[in-house]
PDB file of C-alpha atoms in Angstrom:
ATOM      1  CA  UNK A   4      -5.595 -98.294 -50.917  1.00 64.00           C
ATOM      2  CA  UNK A   5      -2.999 -99.802 -50.662  1.00 80.00           C
ATOM      3  CA  UNK A   6      -1.661-101.975 -47.974  1.00 92.00           C
ATOM      4  CA  UNK A   7       2.281-101.299 -47.121  1.00 97.00           C
ATOM      5  CA  UNK A   8       3.851-102.131 -44.004  1.00 97.00           C
ATOM      6  CA  UNK A   9       6.950 -99.966 -42.882  1.00 98.00           C
ATOM      7  CA  UNK A  10      10.521-101.962 -42.749  1.00 97.00           C
ATOM      8  CA  UNK A  11      14.173-100.991 -40.563  1.00 96.00           C
ATOM      9  CA  UNK A  12      15.994-101.836 -43.693  1.00 95.00           C
ATOM     10  CA  UNK A  13      19.942-101.307 -44.673  1.00 88.00           C
ATOM     11  CA  UNK A  14      20.640-102.224 -48.975  1.00 81.00           C
ATOM     12  CA  UNK A  15      23.837-103.615 -50.178  1.00 65.00           C
ATOM     13  CA  UNK A  16      26.699-105.403 -48.688  1.00 58.00           C
ATOM     14  CA  UNK A  17      28.053-102.974 -46.308  1.00 58.00           C
ATOM     15  CA  UNK A  18      26.570-104.106 -42.680  1.00 60.00           C
ATOM     16  CA  UNK A  19      28.295-100.336 -41.139  1.00 67.00           C
ATOM     17  CA  UNK A  20      25.815 -98.634 -42.603  1.00 75.00           C
ATOM     18  CA  UNK A  21      23.280 -97.688 -40.161  1.00 82.00           C
ATOM     19  CA  UNK A  22      19.806 -98.768 -41.256  1.00 89.00           C
ATOM     20  CA  UNK A  23      17.046 -96.253 -42.476  1.00 94.00           C
ATOM     21  CA  UNK A  24      12.978 -96.733 -42.663  1.00 97.00           C
ATOM     22  CA  UNK A  25      11.215 -98.054 -45.708  1.00 97.00           C
ATOM     23  CA  UNK A  26       7.791 -98.075 -46.994  1.00 97.00           C
ATOM     24  CA  UNK A  27       7.329-101.984 -47.970  1.00 97.00           C
ATOM     25  CA  UNK A  28       4.501-103.224 -50.284  1.00 96.00           C
ATOM     26  CA  UNK A  29       4.264-106.963 -51.145  1.00 90.00           C
ATOM     27  CA  UNK A  30       8.082-107.922 -51.413  1.00 92.00           C
ATOM     28  CA  UNK A  31       8.909-104.608 -52.624  1.00 94.00           C
ATOM     29  CA  UNK A  32      10.525-101.656 -50.747  1.00 95.00           C
ATOM     30  CA  UNK A  33      11.886 -98.007 -51.687  1.00 95.00           C
ATOM     31  CA  UNK A  34      13.420 -95.534 -48.690  1.00 95.00           C
ATOM     32  CA  UNK A  35      10.861 -93.820 -46.965  1.00 96.00           C
ATOM     33  CA  UNK A  36      13.019 -90.290 -47.646  1.00 94.00           C
ATOM     34  CA  UNK A  37      13.181 -91.149 -51.450  1.00 93.00           C
ATOM     35  CA  UNK A  38       9.005 -91.479 -51.373  1.00 94.00           C
ATOM     36  CA  UNK A  39       8.490 -88.260 -50.111  1.00 94.00           C
ATOM     37  CA  UNK A  40      11.605 -86.459 -50.502  1.00 90.00           C
ATOM     38  CA  UNK A  41       9.147 -83.358 -50.485  1.00 83.00           C
ATOM     39  CA  UNK A  42       9.149 -81.857 -47.350  1.00 75.00           C
ATOM     40  CA  UNK A  43       5.545 -80.220 -48.797  1.00 77.00           C
ATOM     41  CA  UNK A  44       4.375 -84.171 -49.291  1.00 81.00           C
ATOM     42  CA  UNK A  45       5.555 -84.716 -45.321  1.00 90.00           C
ATOM     43  CA  UNK A  46       4.581 -84.405 -41.941  1.00 91.00           C
ATOM     44  CA  UNK A  47       8.442 -83.561 -40.813  1.00 91.00           C
ATOM     45  CA  UNK A  48      11.735 -84.006 -41.382  1.00 92.00           C
ATOM     46  CA  UNK A  49      11.836 -87.492 -42.422  1.00 93.00           C
ATOM     47  CA  UNK A  50      12.705 -89.409 -39.577  1.00 92.00           C
ATOM     48  CA  UNK A  51      15.435 -93.208 -39.094  1.00 87.00           C
ATOM     49  CA  UNK A  52      13.680 -94.998 -36.399  1.00 91.00           C
ATOM     50  CA  UNK A  53      10.020 -96.239 -35.544  1.00 94.00           C
ATOM     51  CA  UNK A  54       9.705 -93.911 -31.752  1.00 93.00           C
ATOM     52  CA  UNK A  55      10.060 -90.701 -34.049  1.00 93.00           C
ATOM     53  CA  UNK A  56       8.027 -91.983 -36.652  1.00 95.00           C
ATOM     54  CA  UNK A  57       5.103 -92.846 -33.657  1.00 96.00           C
ATOM     55  CA  UNK A  58       5.038 -89.906 -32.289  1.00 95.00           C
ATOM     56  CA  UNK A  59       3.316 -89.215 -35.616  1.00 96.00           C
ATOM     57  CA  UNK A  60       1.985 -92.071 -36.872  1.00 97.00           C
ATOM     58  CA  UNK A  61      -1.100 -90.991 -38.798  1.00 97.00           C
ATOM     59  CA  UNK A  62       0.207 -88.392 -39.970  1.00 96.00           C
ATOM     60  CA  UNK A  63       2.996 -90.517 -42.210  1.00 97.00           C
ATOM     61  CA  UNK A  64       0.555 -93.184 -42.269  1.00 97.00           C
ATOM     62  CA  UNK A  65      -1.974 -91.119 -44.908  1.00 95.00           C
ATOM     63  CA  UNK A  66       1.097 -89.421 -46.364  1.00 95.00           C
ATOM     64  CA  UNK A  67       2.452 -92.605 -47.246  1.00 96.00           C
ATOM     65  CA  UNK A  68      -0.733 -93.602 -48.649  1.00 94.00           C
ATOM     66  CA  UNK A  69      -1.104 -90.679 -50.390  1.00 92.00           C
ATOM     67  CA  UNK A  70       2.658 -91.516 -52.435  1.00 92.00           C
ATOM     68  CA  UNK A  71       1.905 -94.849 -53.127  1.00 91.00           C
ATOM     69  CA  UNK A  72      -0.970 -93.261 -55.682  1.00 82.00           C
ATOM     70  CA  UNK A  73       2.077 -91.947 -57.903  1.00 75.00           C
ATOM     71  CA  UNK A  74       5.072 -94.141 -56.470  1.00 71.00           C
ATOM     72  CA  UNK A  75       4.027 -98.053 -57.014  1.00 70.00           C
ATOM     73  CA  UNK A  76       6.370-100.755 -57.114  1.00 73.00           C
ATOM     74  CA  UNK A  77       4.385-102.452 -60.416  1.00 69.00           C
ATOM     75  CA  UNK A  78       4.240 -99.443 -62.692  1.00 63.00           C
ATOM     76  CA  UNK A  79       7.090 -97.726 -63.834  1.00 65.00           C
ATOM     77  CA  UNK A  80       9.321 -96.495 -61.020  1.00 71.00           C
ATOM     78  CA  UNK A  81      12.518 -97.804 -61.032  1.00 78.00           C
ATOM     79  CA  UNK A  82      13.709 -97.431 -57.276  1.00 87.00           C
ATOM     80  CA  UNK A  83      11.747 -99.900 -55.848  1.00 92.00           C
ATOM     81  CA  UNK A  84      13.999-102.707 -54.890  1.00 92.00           C
ATOM     82  CA  UNK A  85      12.754-106.415 -54.689  1.00 93.00           C
ATOM     83  CA  UNK A  86      12.920-107.717 -50.228  1.00 94.00           C
ATOM     84  CA  UNK A  87      14.920-110.491 -51.163  1.00 92.00           C
ATOM     85  CA  UNK A  88      18.212-108.091 -52.076  1.00 88.00           C
ATOM     86  CA  UNK A  89      18.147-106.258 -48.974  1.00 92.00           C
ATOM     87  CA  UNK A  90      18.903-106.675 -45.119  1.00 94.00           C
ATOM     88  CA  UNK A  91      16.557-106.159 -42.730  1.00 96.00           C
ATOM     89  CA  UNK A  92      16.827-105.513 -39.233  1.00 96.00           C
ATOM     90  CA  UNK A  93      13.682-105.973 -36.203  1.00 96.00           C
ATOM     91  CA  UNK A  94      10.947-103.017 -37.144  1.00 95.00           C
ATOM     92  CA  UNK A  95      10.966-101.548 -33.687  1.00 93.00           C
ATOM     93  CA  UNK A  96      12.261 -99.255 -31.157  1.00 88.00           C
ATOM     94  CA  UNK A  97      15.692 -99.240 -30.195  1.00 85.00           C
ATOM     95  CA  UNK A  98      15.035-101.214 -26.690  1.00 92.00           C
ATOM     96  CA  UNK A  99      10.842-101.768 -26.134  1.00 96.00           C
ATOM     97  CA  UNK A 100       9.282-103.984 -23.418  1.00 97.00           C
ATOM     98  CA  UNK A 101       8.673-107.403 -25.158  1.00 98.00           C
ATOM     99  CA  UNK A 102       4.753-109.037 -23.136  1.00 98.00           C
ATOM    100  CA  UNK A 103       5.177-113.004 -24.526  1.00 98.00           C
ATOM    101  CA  UNK A 104       1.630-114.834 -24.063  1.00 97.00           C
ATOM    102  CA  UNK A 105       2.066-118.069 -22.810  1.00 95.00           C
ATOM    103  CA  UNK A 106      -0.308-120.830 -23.606  1.00 94.00           C
ATOM    104  CA  UNK A 107      -3.618-118.319 -25.541  1.00 97.00           C
ATOM    105  CA  UNK A 108      -4.677-120.505 -27.860  1.00 97.00           C
ATOM    106  CA  UNK A 109      -7.703-122.928 -27.738  1.00 96.00           C
ATOM    107  CA  UNK A 110      -6.223-125.510 -30.057  1.00 95.00           C
ATOM    108  CA  UNK A 111      -2.314-125.396 -28.697  1.00 96.00           C
ATOM    109  CA  UNK A 112      -3.566-126.215 -25.357  1.00 95.00           C
ATOM    110  CA  UNK A 113      -5.557-128.907 -26.098  1.00 95.00           C
ATOM    111  CA  UNK A 114      -2.008-130.291 -28.122  1.00 93.00           C
ATOM    112  CA  UNK A 115      -0.928-129.699 -25.428  1.00 90.00           C
ATOM    113  CA  UNK A 116      -2.939-132.238 -23.259  1.00 89.00           C
ATOM    114  CA  UNK A 117      -4.484-129.491 -20.941  1.00 91.00           C
ATOM    115  CA  UNK A 118      -8.014-128.224 -21.024  1.00 91.00           C
ATOM    116  CA  UNK A 119      -8.390-124.003 -22.013  1.00 92.00           C
ATOM    117  CA  UNK A 120      -8.472-121.150 -19.155  1.00 88.00           C
ATOM    118  CA  UNK A 121     -12.413-120.134 -18.945  1.00 90.00           C
ATOM    119  CA  UNK A 122     -11.356-116.527 -20.189  1.00 89.00           C
ATOM    120  CA  UNK A 123     -14.317-114.644 -18.127  1.00 87.00           C
ATOM    121  CA  UNK A 124     -12.856-116.221 -14.174  1.00 89.00           C
ATOM    122  CA  UNK A 125      -8.726-116.401 -15.301  1.00 92.00           C
ATOM    123  CA  UNK A 126      -5.824-113.303 -16.502  1.00 93.00           C
ATOM    124  CA  UNK A 127      -4.020-113.950 -19.246  1.00 95.00           C
ATOM    125  CA  UNK A 128      -0.272-114.998 -18.934  1.00 95.00           C
ATOM    126  CA  UNK A 129       2.269-112.741 -19.872  1.00 97.00           C
ATOM    127  CA  UNK A 130       6.499-112.646 -19.348  1.00 97.00           C
ATOM    128  CA  UNK A 131       8.608-110.179 -20.637  1.00 97.00           C
ATOM    129  CA  UNK A 132      11.782-111.208 -23.251  1.00 98.00           C
ATOM    130  CA  UNK A 133      15.192-109.489 -23.683  1.00 97.00           C
ATOM    131  CA  UNK A 134      14.873-106.543 -26.667  1.00 97.00           C
ATOM    132  CA  UNK A 135      18.512-108.028 -27.183  1.00 96.00           C
ATOM    133  CA  UNK A 136      16.510-110.821 -28.279  1.00 97.00           C
ATOM    134  CA  UNK A 137      14.854-109.987 -31.224  1.00 97.00           C
ATOM    135  CA  UNK A 138      16.365-110.321 -34.843  1.00 97.00           C
ATOM    136  CA  UNK A 139      15.327-109.491 -37.763  1.00 97.00           C
ATOM    137  CA  UNK A 140      13.786-110.927 -42.038  1.00 98.00           C
ATOM    138  CA  UNK A 141      15.892-112.578 -44.154  1.00 97.00           C
ATOM    139  CA  UNK A 142      18.391-114.140 -41.056  1.00 97.00           C
ATOM    140  CA  UNK A 143      20.480-116.583 -39.055  1.00 97.00           C
ATOM    141  CA  UNK A 144      19.494-117.889 -36.739  1.00 98.00           C
ATOM    142  CA  UNK A 145      22.155-119.236 -34.541  1.00 97.00           C
ATOM    143  CA  UNK A 146      20.821-121.915 -32.377  1.00 97.00           C
ATOM    144  CA  UNK A 147      22.271-121.468 -29.276  1.00 96.00           C
ATOM    145  CA  UNK A 148      25.630-123.780 -27.675  1.00 94.00           C
ATOM    146  CA  UNK A 149      24.519-126.287 -25.730  1.00 93.00           C
ATOM    147  CA  UNK A 150      21.269-126.430 -27.057  1.00 95.00           C
ATOM    148  CA  UNK A 151      19.828-129.285 -29.685  1.00 95.00           C
ATOM    149  CA  UNK A 152      16.102-128.823 -29.294  1.00 97.00           C
ATOM    150  CA  UNK A 153      15.727-125.951 -30.605  1.00 98.00           C
ATOM    151  CA  UNK A 154      11.629-125.797 -31.664  1.00 98.00           C
ATOM    152  CA  UNK A 155       9.750-122.927 -33.806  1.00 98.00           C
ATOM    153  CA  UNK A 156       5.803-120.284 -32.560  1.00 98.00           C
ATOM    154  CA  UNK A 157       4.781-118.576 -35.169  1.00 98.00           C
ATOM    155  CA  UNK A 158       3.046-115.729 -33.553  1.00 98.00           C
ATOM    156  CA  UNK A 159       0.794-111.739 -34.020  1.00 98.00           C
ATOM    157  CA  UNK A 160       3.019-108.939 -32.778  1.00 98.00           C
ATOM    158  CA  UNK A 161       1.151-106.069 -31.954  1.00 98.00           C
ATOM    159  CA  UNK A 162       3.384-102.482 -31.687  1.00 98.00           C
ATOM    160  CA  UNK A 163       2.049-100.331 -29.175  1.00 98.00           C
ATOM    161  CA  UNK A 164       1.173 -96.785 -30.767  1.00 98.00           C
ATOM    162  CA  UNK A 165       0.096 -94.517 -27.606  1.00 98.00           C
ATOM    163  CA  UNK A 166       0.635 -94.736 -23.707  1.00 98.00           C
ATOM    164  CA  UNK A 167      -1.819 -97.729 -22.413  1.00 98.00           C
ATOM    165  CA  UNK A 168      -2.196 -97.393 -18.728  1.00 98.00           C
ATOM    166  CA  UNK A 169      -5.463 -99.095 -17.352  1.00 98.00           C
ATOM    167  CA  UNK A 170      -7.591 -98.897 -20.870  1.00 98.00           C
ATOM    168  CA  UNK A 171     -10.933-100.466 -20.947  1.00 98.00           C
ATOM    169  CA  UNK A 172     -11.244-103.776 -23.847  1.00 98.00           C
ATOM    170  CA  UNK A 173     -13.739-101.219 -25.660  1.00 98.00           C
ATOM    171  CA  UNK A 174     -10.402 -98.523 -25.708  1.00 98.00           C
ATOM    172  CA  UNK A 175      -7.510-101.133 -26.164  1.00 98.00           C
ATOM    173  CA  UNK A 176      -6.920-101.282 -30.184  1.00 98.00           C
ATOM    174  CA  UNK A 177      -6.896 -97.378 -30.499  1.00 98.00           C
ATOM    175  CA  UNK A 178      -3.309 -97.947 -28.781  1.00 98.00           C
ATOM    176  CA  UNK A 179      -2.259-100.464 -31.782  1.00 98.00           C
ATOM    177  CA  UNK A 180       0.509 -98.227 -34.078  1.00 98.00           C
ATOM    178  CA  UNK A 181      -0.464-102.057 -36.123  1.00 98.00           C
ATOM    179  CA  UNK A 182       1.471-105.805 -36.426  1.00 98.00           C
ATOM    180  CA  UNK A 183       4.054-107.240 -37.514  1.00 98.00           C
ATOM    181  CA  UNK A 184       4.935-111.812 -37.752  1.00 98.00           C
ATOM    182  CA  UNK A 185       6.773-112.731 -35.104  1.00 98.00           C
ATOM    183  CA  UNK A 186       7.997-116.670 -33.817  1.00 98.00           C
ATOM    184  CA  UNK A 187       9.257-116.796 -30.826  1.00 98.00           C
ATOM    185  CA  UNK A 188      11.894-119.302 -31.392  1.00 98.00           C
ATOM    186  CA  UNK A 189      11.778-121.619 -27.929  1.00 98.00           C
ATOM    187  CA  UNK A 190      14.330-124.016 -26.547  1.00 97.00           C
ATOM    188  CA  UNK A 191      12.933-127.357 -25.356  1.00 96.00           C
ATOM    189  CA  UNK A 192      16.436-128.915 -24.075  1.00 95.00           C
ATOM    190  CA  UNK A 193      15.640-130.186 -20.053  1.00 92.00           C
ATOM    191  CA  UNK A 194      18.350-127.327 -18.935  1.00 90.00           C
ATOM    192  CA  UNK A 195      15.823-125.224 -19.480  1.00 91.00           C
ATOM    193  CA  UNK A 196      12.236-126.559 -19.480  1.00 91.00           C
ATOM    194  CA  UNK A 197      13.151-128.628 -14.916  1.00 88.00           C
ATOM    195  CA  UNK A 198      14.919-126.554 -13.756  1.00 83.00           C
ATOM    196  CA  UNK A 199      14.400-126.716  -9.649  1.00 80.00           C
ATOM    197  CA  UNK A 200      12.632-125.232  -7.667  1.00 84.00           C
ATOM    198  CA  UNK A 201      11.339-121.963 -10.215  1.00 87.00           C
ATOM    199  CA  UNK A 202       9.991-124.539 -12.957  1.00 87.00           C
ATOM    200  CA  UNK A 203      10.335-123.276 -16.426  1.00 89.00           C
ATOM    201  CA  UNK A 204      13.346-121.142 -17.175  1.00 93.00           C
ATOM    202  CA  UNK A 205      11.442-118.664 -19.353  1.00 94.00           C
ATOM    203  CA  UNK A 206      15.090-116.619 -19.788  1.00 95.00           C
ATOM    204  CA  UNK A 207      17.076-119.279 -20.793  1.00 94.00           C
ATOM    205  CA  UNK A 208      14.947-121.208 -23.342  1.00 96.00           C
ATOM    206  CA  UNK A 209      13.721-118.491 -25.260  1.00 97.00           C
ATOM    207  CA  UNK A 210      15.683-115.382 -24.538  1.00 97.00           C
ATOM    208  CA  UNK A 211      19.448-115.653 -26.046  1.00 97.00           C
ATOM    209  CA  UNK A 212      20.417-113.538 -29.314  1.00 96.00           C
ATOM    210  CA  UNK A 213      19.049-113.279 -32.298  1.00 97.00           C
ATOM    211  CA  UNK A 214      15.363-115.548 -31.278  1.00 98.00           C
ATOM    212  CA  UNK A 215      13.084-113.701 -32.068  1.00 98.00           C
ATOM    213  CA  UNK A 216      12.976-112.969 -35.381  1.00 98.00           C
ATOM    214  CA  UNK A 217      10.225-109.612 -35.733  1.00 98.00           C
ATOM    215  CA  UNK A 218       8.866-108.887 -39.032  1.00 97.00           C
ATOM    216  CA  UNK A 219       9.102-108.457 -42.017  1.00 98.00           C
ATOM    217  CA  UNK A 220       8.096-104.614 -41.004  1.00 98.00           C
ATOM    218  CA  UNK A 221       4.730-103.124 -39.075  1.00 98.00           C
ATOM    219  CA  UNK A 222       2.148-103.424 -40.983  1.00 98.00           C
ATOM    220  CA  UNK A 223      -0.587 -99.812 -39.814  1.00 98.00           C
ATOM    221  CA  UNK A 224      -3.714-101.239 -37.910  1.00 98.00           C
ATOM    222  CA  UNK A 225      -5.674 -99.736 -40.850  1.00 96.00           C
ATOM    223  CA  UNK A 226      -5.075-102.356 -43.121  1.00 97.00           C
ATOM    224  CA  UNK A 227      -5.353-105.340 -40.795  1.00 97.00           C
ATOM    225  CA  UNK A 228      -9.039-104.329 -39.152  1.00 95.00           C
ATOM    226  CA  UNK A 229      -9.643-107.323 -37.607  1.00 97.00           C
ATOM    227  CA  UNK A 230      -6.496-108.925 -35.261  1.00 98.00           C
ATOM    228  CA  UNK A 231      -8.752-111.448 -34.370  1.00 97.00           C
ATOM    229  CA  UNK A 232      -9.654-113.175 -37.903  1.00 98.00           C
ATOM    230  CA  UNK A 233      -5.961-114.130 -39.425  1.00 98.00           C
ATOM    231  CA  UNK A 234      -4.594-116.755 -41.152  1.00 98.00           C
ATOM    232  CA  UNK A 235      -1.354-117.872 -39.426  1.00 98.00           C
ATOM    233  CA  UNK A 236       0.992-120.741 -40.869  1.00 98.00           C
ATOM    234  CA  UNK A 237       4.281-122.366 -40.685  1.00 98.00           C
ATOM    235  CA  UNK A 238       6.265-124.124 -43.050  1.00 98.00           C
ATOM    236  CA  UNK A 239      10.339-125.604 -42.117  1.00 98.00           C
ATOM    237  CA  UNK A 240      11.727-126.034 -44.746  1.00 98.00           C
ATOM    238  CA  UNK A 241       8.283-125.782 -47.097  1.00 98.00           C
ATOM    239  CA  UNK A 242       6.613-128.842 -45.155  1.00 97.00           C
ATOM    240  CA  UNK A 243       4.116-126.713 -43.036  1.00 98.00           C
ATOM    241  CA  UNK A 244       3.481-127.606 -39.341  1.00 98.00           C
ATOM    242  CA  UNK A 245       1.221-124.806 -38.524  1.00 98.00           C
ATOM    243  CA  UNK A 246      -1.839-123.808 -40.230  1.00 98.00           C
ATOM    244  CA  UNK A 247      -4.748-122.327 -37.835  1.00 98.00           C
ATOM    245  CA  UNK A 248      -5.900-119.108 -37.118  1.00 98.00           C
ATOM    246  CA  UNK A 249      -6.317-115.940 -34.268  1.00 98.00           C
ATOM    247  CA  UNK A 250      -9.683-116.255 -33.329  1.00 98.00           C
ATOM    248  CA  UNK A 251      -7.547-119.025 -31.442  1.00 97.00           C
ATOM    249  CA  UNK A 252      -6.937-117.041 -29.461  1.00 98.00           C
ATOM    250  CA  UNK A 253      -8.487-117.718 -25.672  1.00 97.00           C
ATOM    251  CA  UNK A 254      -7.970-114.158 -24.764  1.00 98.00           C
ATOM    252  CA  UNK A 255      -7.541-111.203 -27.868  1.00 98.00           C
ATOM    253  CA  UNK A 256      -5.486-108.724 -28.762  1.00 98.00           C
ATOM    254  CA  UNK A 257      -7.702-106.658 -27.164  1.00 98.00           C
ATOM    255  CA  UNK A 258      -8.515-108.481 -23.795  1.00 98.00           C
ATOM    256  CA  UNK A 259      -4.125-108.870 -23.434  1.00 98.00           C
ATOM    257  CA  UNK A 260      -3.678-105.260 -24.002  1.00 98.00           C
ATOM    258  CA  UNK A 261      -6.137-104.104 -21.262  1.00 98.00           C
ATOM    259  CA  UNK A 262      -4.572-107.147 -19.492  1.00 98.00           C
ATOM    260  CA  UNK A 263      -1.302-106.130 -19.414  1.00 98.00           C
ATOM    261  CA  UNK A 264      -1.925-101.876 -18.752  1.00 98.00           C
ATOM    262  CA  UNK A 265      -4.095-103.030 -15.050  1.00 98.00           C
ATOM    263  CA  UNK A 266      -0.227-103.724 -13.558  1.00 97.00           C
ATOM    264  CA  UNK A 267       1.347-101.178 -15.715  1.00 97.00           C
ATOM    265  CA  UNK A 268       1.501 -98.066 -18.276  1.00 98.00           C
ATOM    266  CA  UNK A 269       2.576-100.262 -22.202  1.00 98.00           C
ATOM    267  CA  UNK A 270       4.364 -97.275 -24.363  1.00 97.00           C
ATOM    268  CA  UNK A 271       4.807 -96.267 -27.966  1.00 97.00           C
ATOM    269  CA  UNK A 272       7.536 -99.133 -29.495  1.00 97.00           C
ATOM    270  CA  UNK A 273       6.770-101.433 -26.964  1.00 98.00           C
ATOM    271  CA  UNK A 274       6.036-105.231 -28.786  1.00 98.00           C
ATOM    272  CA  UNK A 275       2.543-107.708 -27.888  1.00 98.00           C
ATOM    273  CA  UNK A 276       3.576-111.244 -28.992  1.00 98.00           C
ATOM    274  CA  UNK A 277       0.320-112.861 -28.413  1.00 98.00           C
ATOM    275  CA  UNK A 278       0.269-116.698 -28.710  1.00 98.00           C
ATOM    276  CA  UNK A 279       1.215-119.668 -31.159  1.00 98.00           C
ATOM    277  CA  UNK A 280      -1.584-122.531 -32.282  1.00 98.00           C
ATOM    278  CA  UNK A 281      -1.232-126.115 -31.681  1.00 97.00           C
ATOM    279  CA  UNK A 282       1.743-127.595 -33.836  1.00 97.00           C
ATOM    280  CA  UNK A 283       5.245-127.470 -32.143  1.00 97.00           C
ATOM    281  CA  UNK A 284       8.169-129.638 -32.752  1.00 95.00           C
ATOM    282  CA  UNK A 285       5.927-131.344 -29.842  1.00 90.00           C
ATOM    283  CA  UNK A 286       2.934-131.898 -32.522  1.00 92.00           C
ATOM    284  CA  UNK A 287       5.902-133.608 -35.610  1.00 93.00           C
ATOM    285  CA  UNK A 288       7.435-136.070 -33.336  1.00 92.00           C
ATOM    286  CA  UNK A 289       9.647-133.915 -31.693  1.00 91.00           C
ATOM    287  CA  UNK A 290      11.715-132.838 -35.152  1.00 95.00           C
ATOM    288  CA  UNK A 291      13.339-129.943 -33.786  1.00 98.00           C
ATOM    289  CA  UNK A 292      15.141-127.635 -36.012  1.00 98.00           C
ATOM    290  CA  UNK A 293      18.143-128.721 -37.735  1.00 97.00           C
ATOM    291  CA  UNK A 294      21.743-125.729 -39.236  1.00 97.00           C
ATOM    292  CA  UNK A 295      20.113-125.509 -42.112  1.00 97.00           C
ATOM    293  CA  UNK A 296      16.744-125.423 -42.010  1.00 98.00           C
ATOM    294  CA  UNK A 297      14.203-122.393 -43.594  1.00 98.00           C
ATOM    295  CA  UNK A 298      11.280-121.165 -41.308  1.00 98.00           C
ATOM    296  CA  UNK A 299       8.904-119.190 -42.537  1.00 98.00           C
ATOM    297  CA  UNK A 300       6.351-118.206 -40.253  1.00 98.00           C
ATOM    298  CA  UNK A 301       3.237-116.110 -42.321  1.00 98.00           C
ATOM    299  CA  UNK A 302       0.209-114.010 -41.648  1.00 98.00           C
ATOM    300  CA  UNK A 303      -2.826-113.581 -43.624  1.00 97.00           C
ATOM    301  CA  UNK A 304      -2.304-109.216 -44.148  1.00 97.00           C
ATOM    302  CA  UNK A 305       0.443-108.726 -42.394  1.00 98.00           C
ATOM    303  CA  UNK A 306       3.786-110.444 -43.934  1.00 98.00           C
ATOM    304  CA  UNK A 307       5.918-113.157 -44.647  1.00 98.00           C
ATOM    305  CA  UNK A 308       8.803-113.697 -41.464  1.00 98.00           C
ATOM    306  CA  UNK A 309      12.086-115.931 -43.263  1.00 98.00           C
ATOM    307  CA  UNK A 310      14.439-116.845 -40.502  1.00 98.00           C
ATOM    308  CA  UNK A 311      17.371-120.328 -41.347  1.00 98.00           C
ATOM    309  CA  UNK A 312      19.130-122.154 -38.761  1.00 98.00           C
ATOM    310  CA  UNK A 313      22.418-121.695 -38.344  1.00 96.00           C
ATOM    311  CA  UNK A 314      24.709-123.178 -35.728  1.00 82.00           C
ATOM    312  CA  UNK A 315      26.663-126.778 -34.680  1.00 68.00           C
TER     313      UNK A 315
END
């Protein structure tokens, strides 16, 4: 069984080219239309977006898996292209609702000098972010003008595959299409962190365009059987800043989905960012991100997400 992901990519240097879906195995990609050129082997017309793929997700996953038995990136098929020569978009639907978990890793809460909450007595904390803040793998992320304390947060991101409305914890993972890697870049400047009356201004801190790198691809859930036991790490210019495991989550992926679905239905393509572990800038003498820094967030079995910081 070959693990793979679905990526939204543009091949070549022409930015006007619309993105297409591609299959990603390790660090190589092949357009979905090239992997499944025969309509008899595909579940339907080749979609150009993730939402259409999610409508028959299991069928597409099975078809791709069968096709990979014939065309493999480590074989003689030269149609496969290297990831480093590819332009990536965020592997999502066009305008997903983005739910972001706050303070959901025990080691991070302890690092902040607080006591982790008792999940039996508390509810998970989530906030919303605009989909306009999304960007993809291998992109430049501009440090927002006037902000100087740009922080990193490696996170496991969940892509919802089917409508989830008031689902119990035991059935929550049935509604997951797959997983990808996120970096919840955040401005820790006082103007965002100490807003009068309302406290933290979550939108000003985290909602700028480009501050939500996501990718490189959505790995089907069948290849990630234990989302609550994955190594997660982040490095800046090759130096490790975060190194933990999703077992440190206070509320599991299933518990978060179940809790959110009590508030409102989750829909195909919605994205859930599940929290970050210890090791943000405050734990590293406040060495915030600077223009030119290369940031790599990586989760075992899910992917490796690269972002480069730009700006003044």
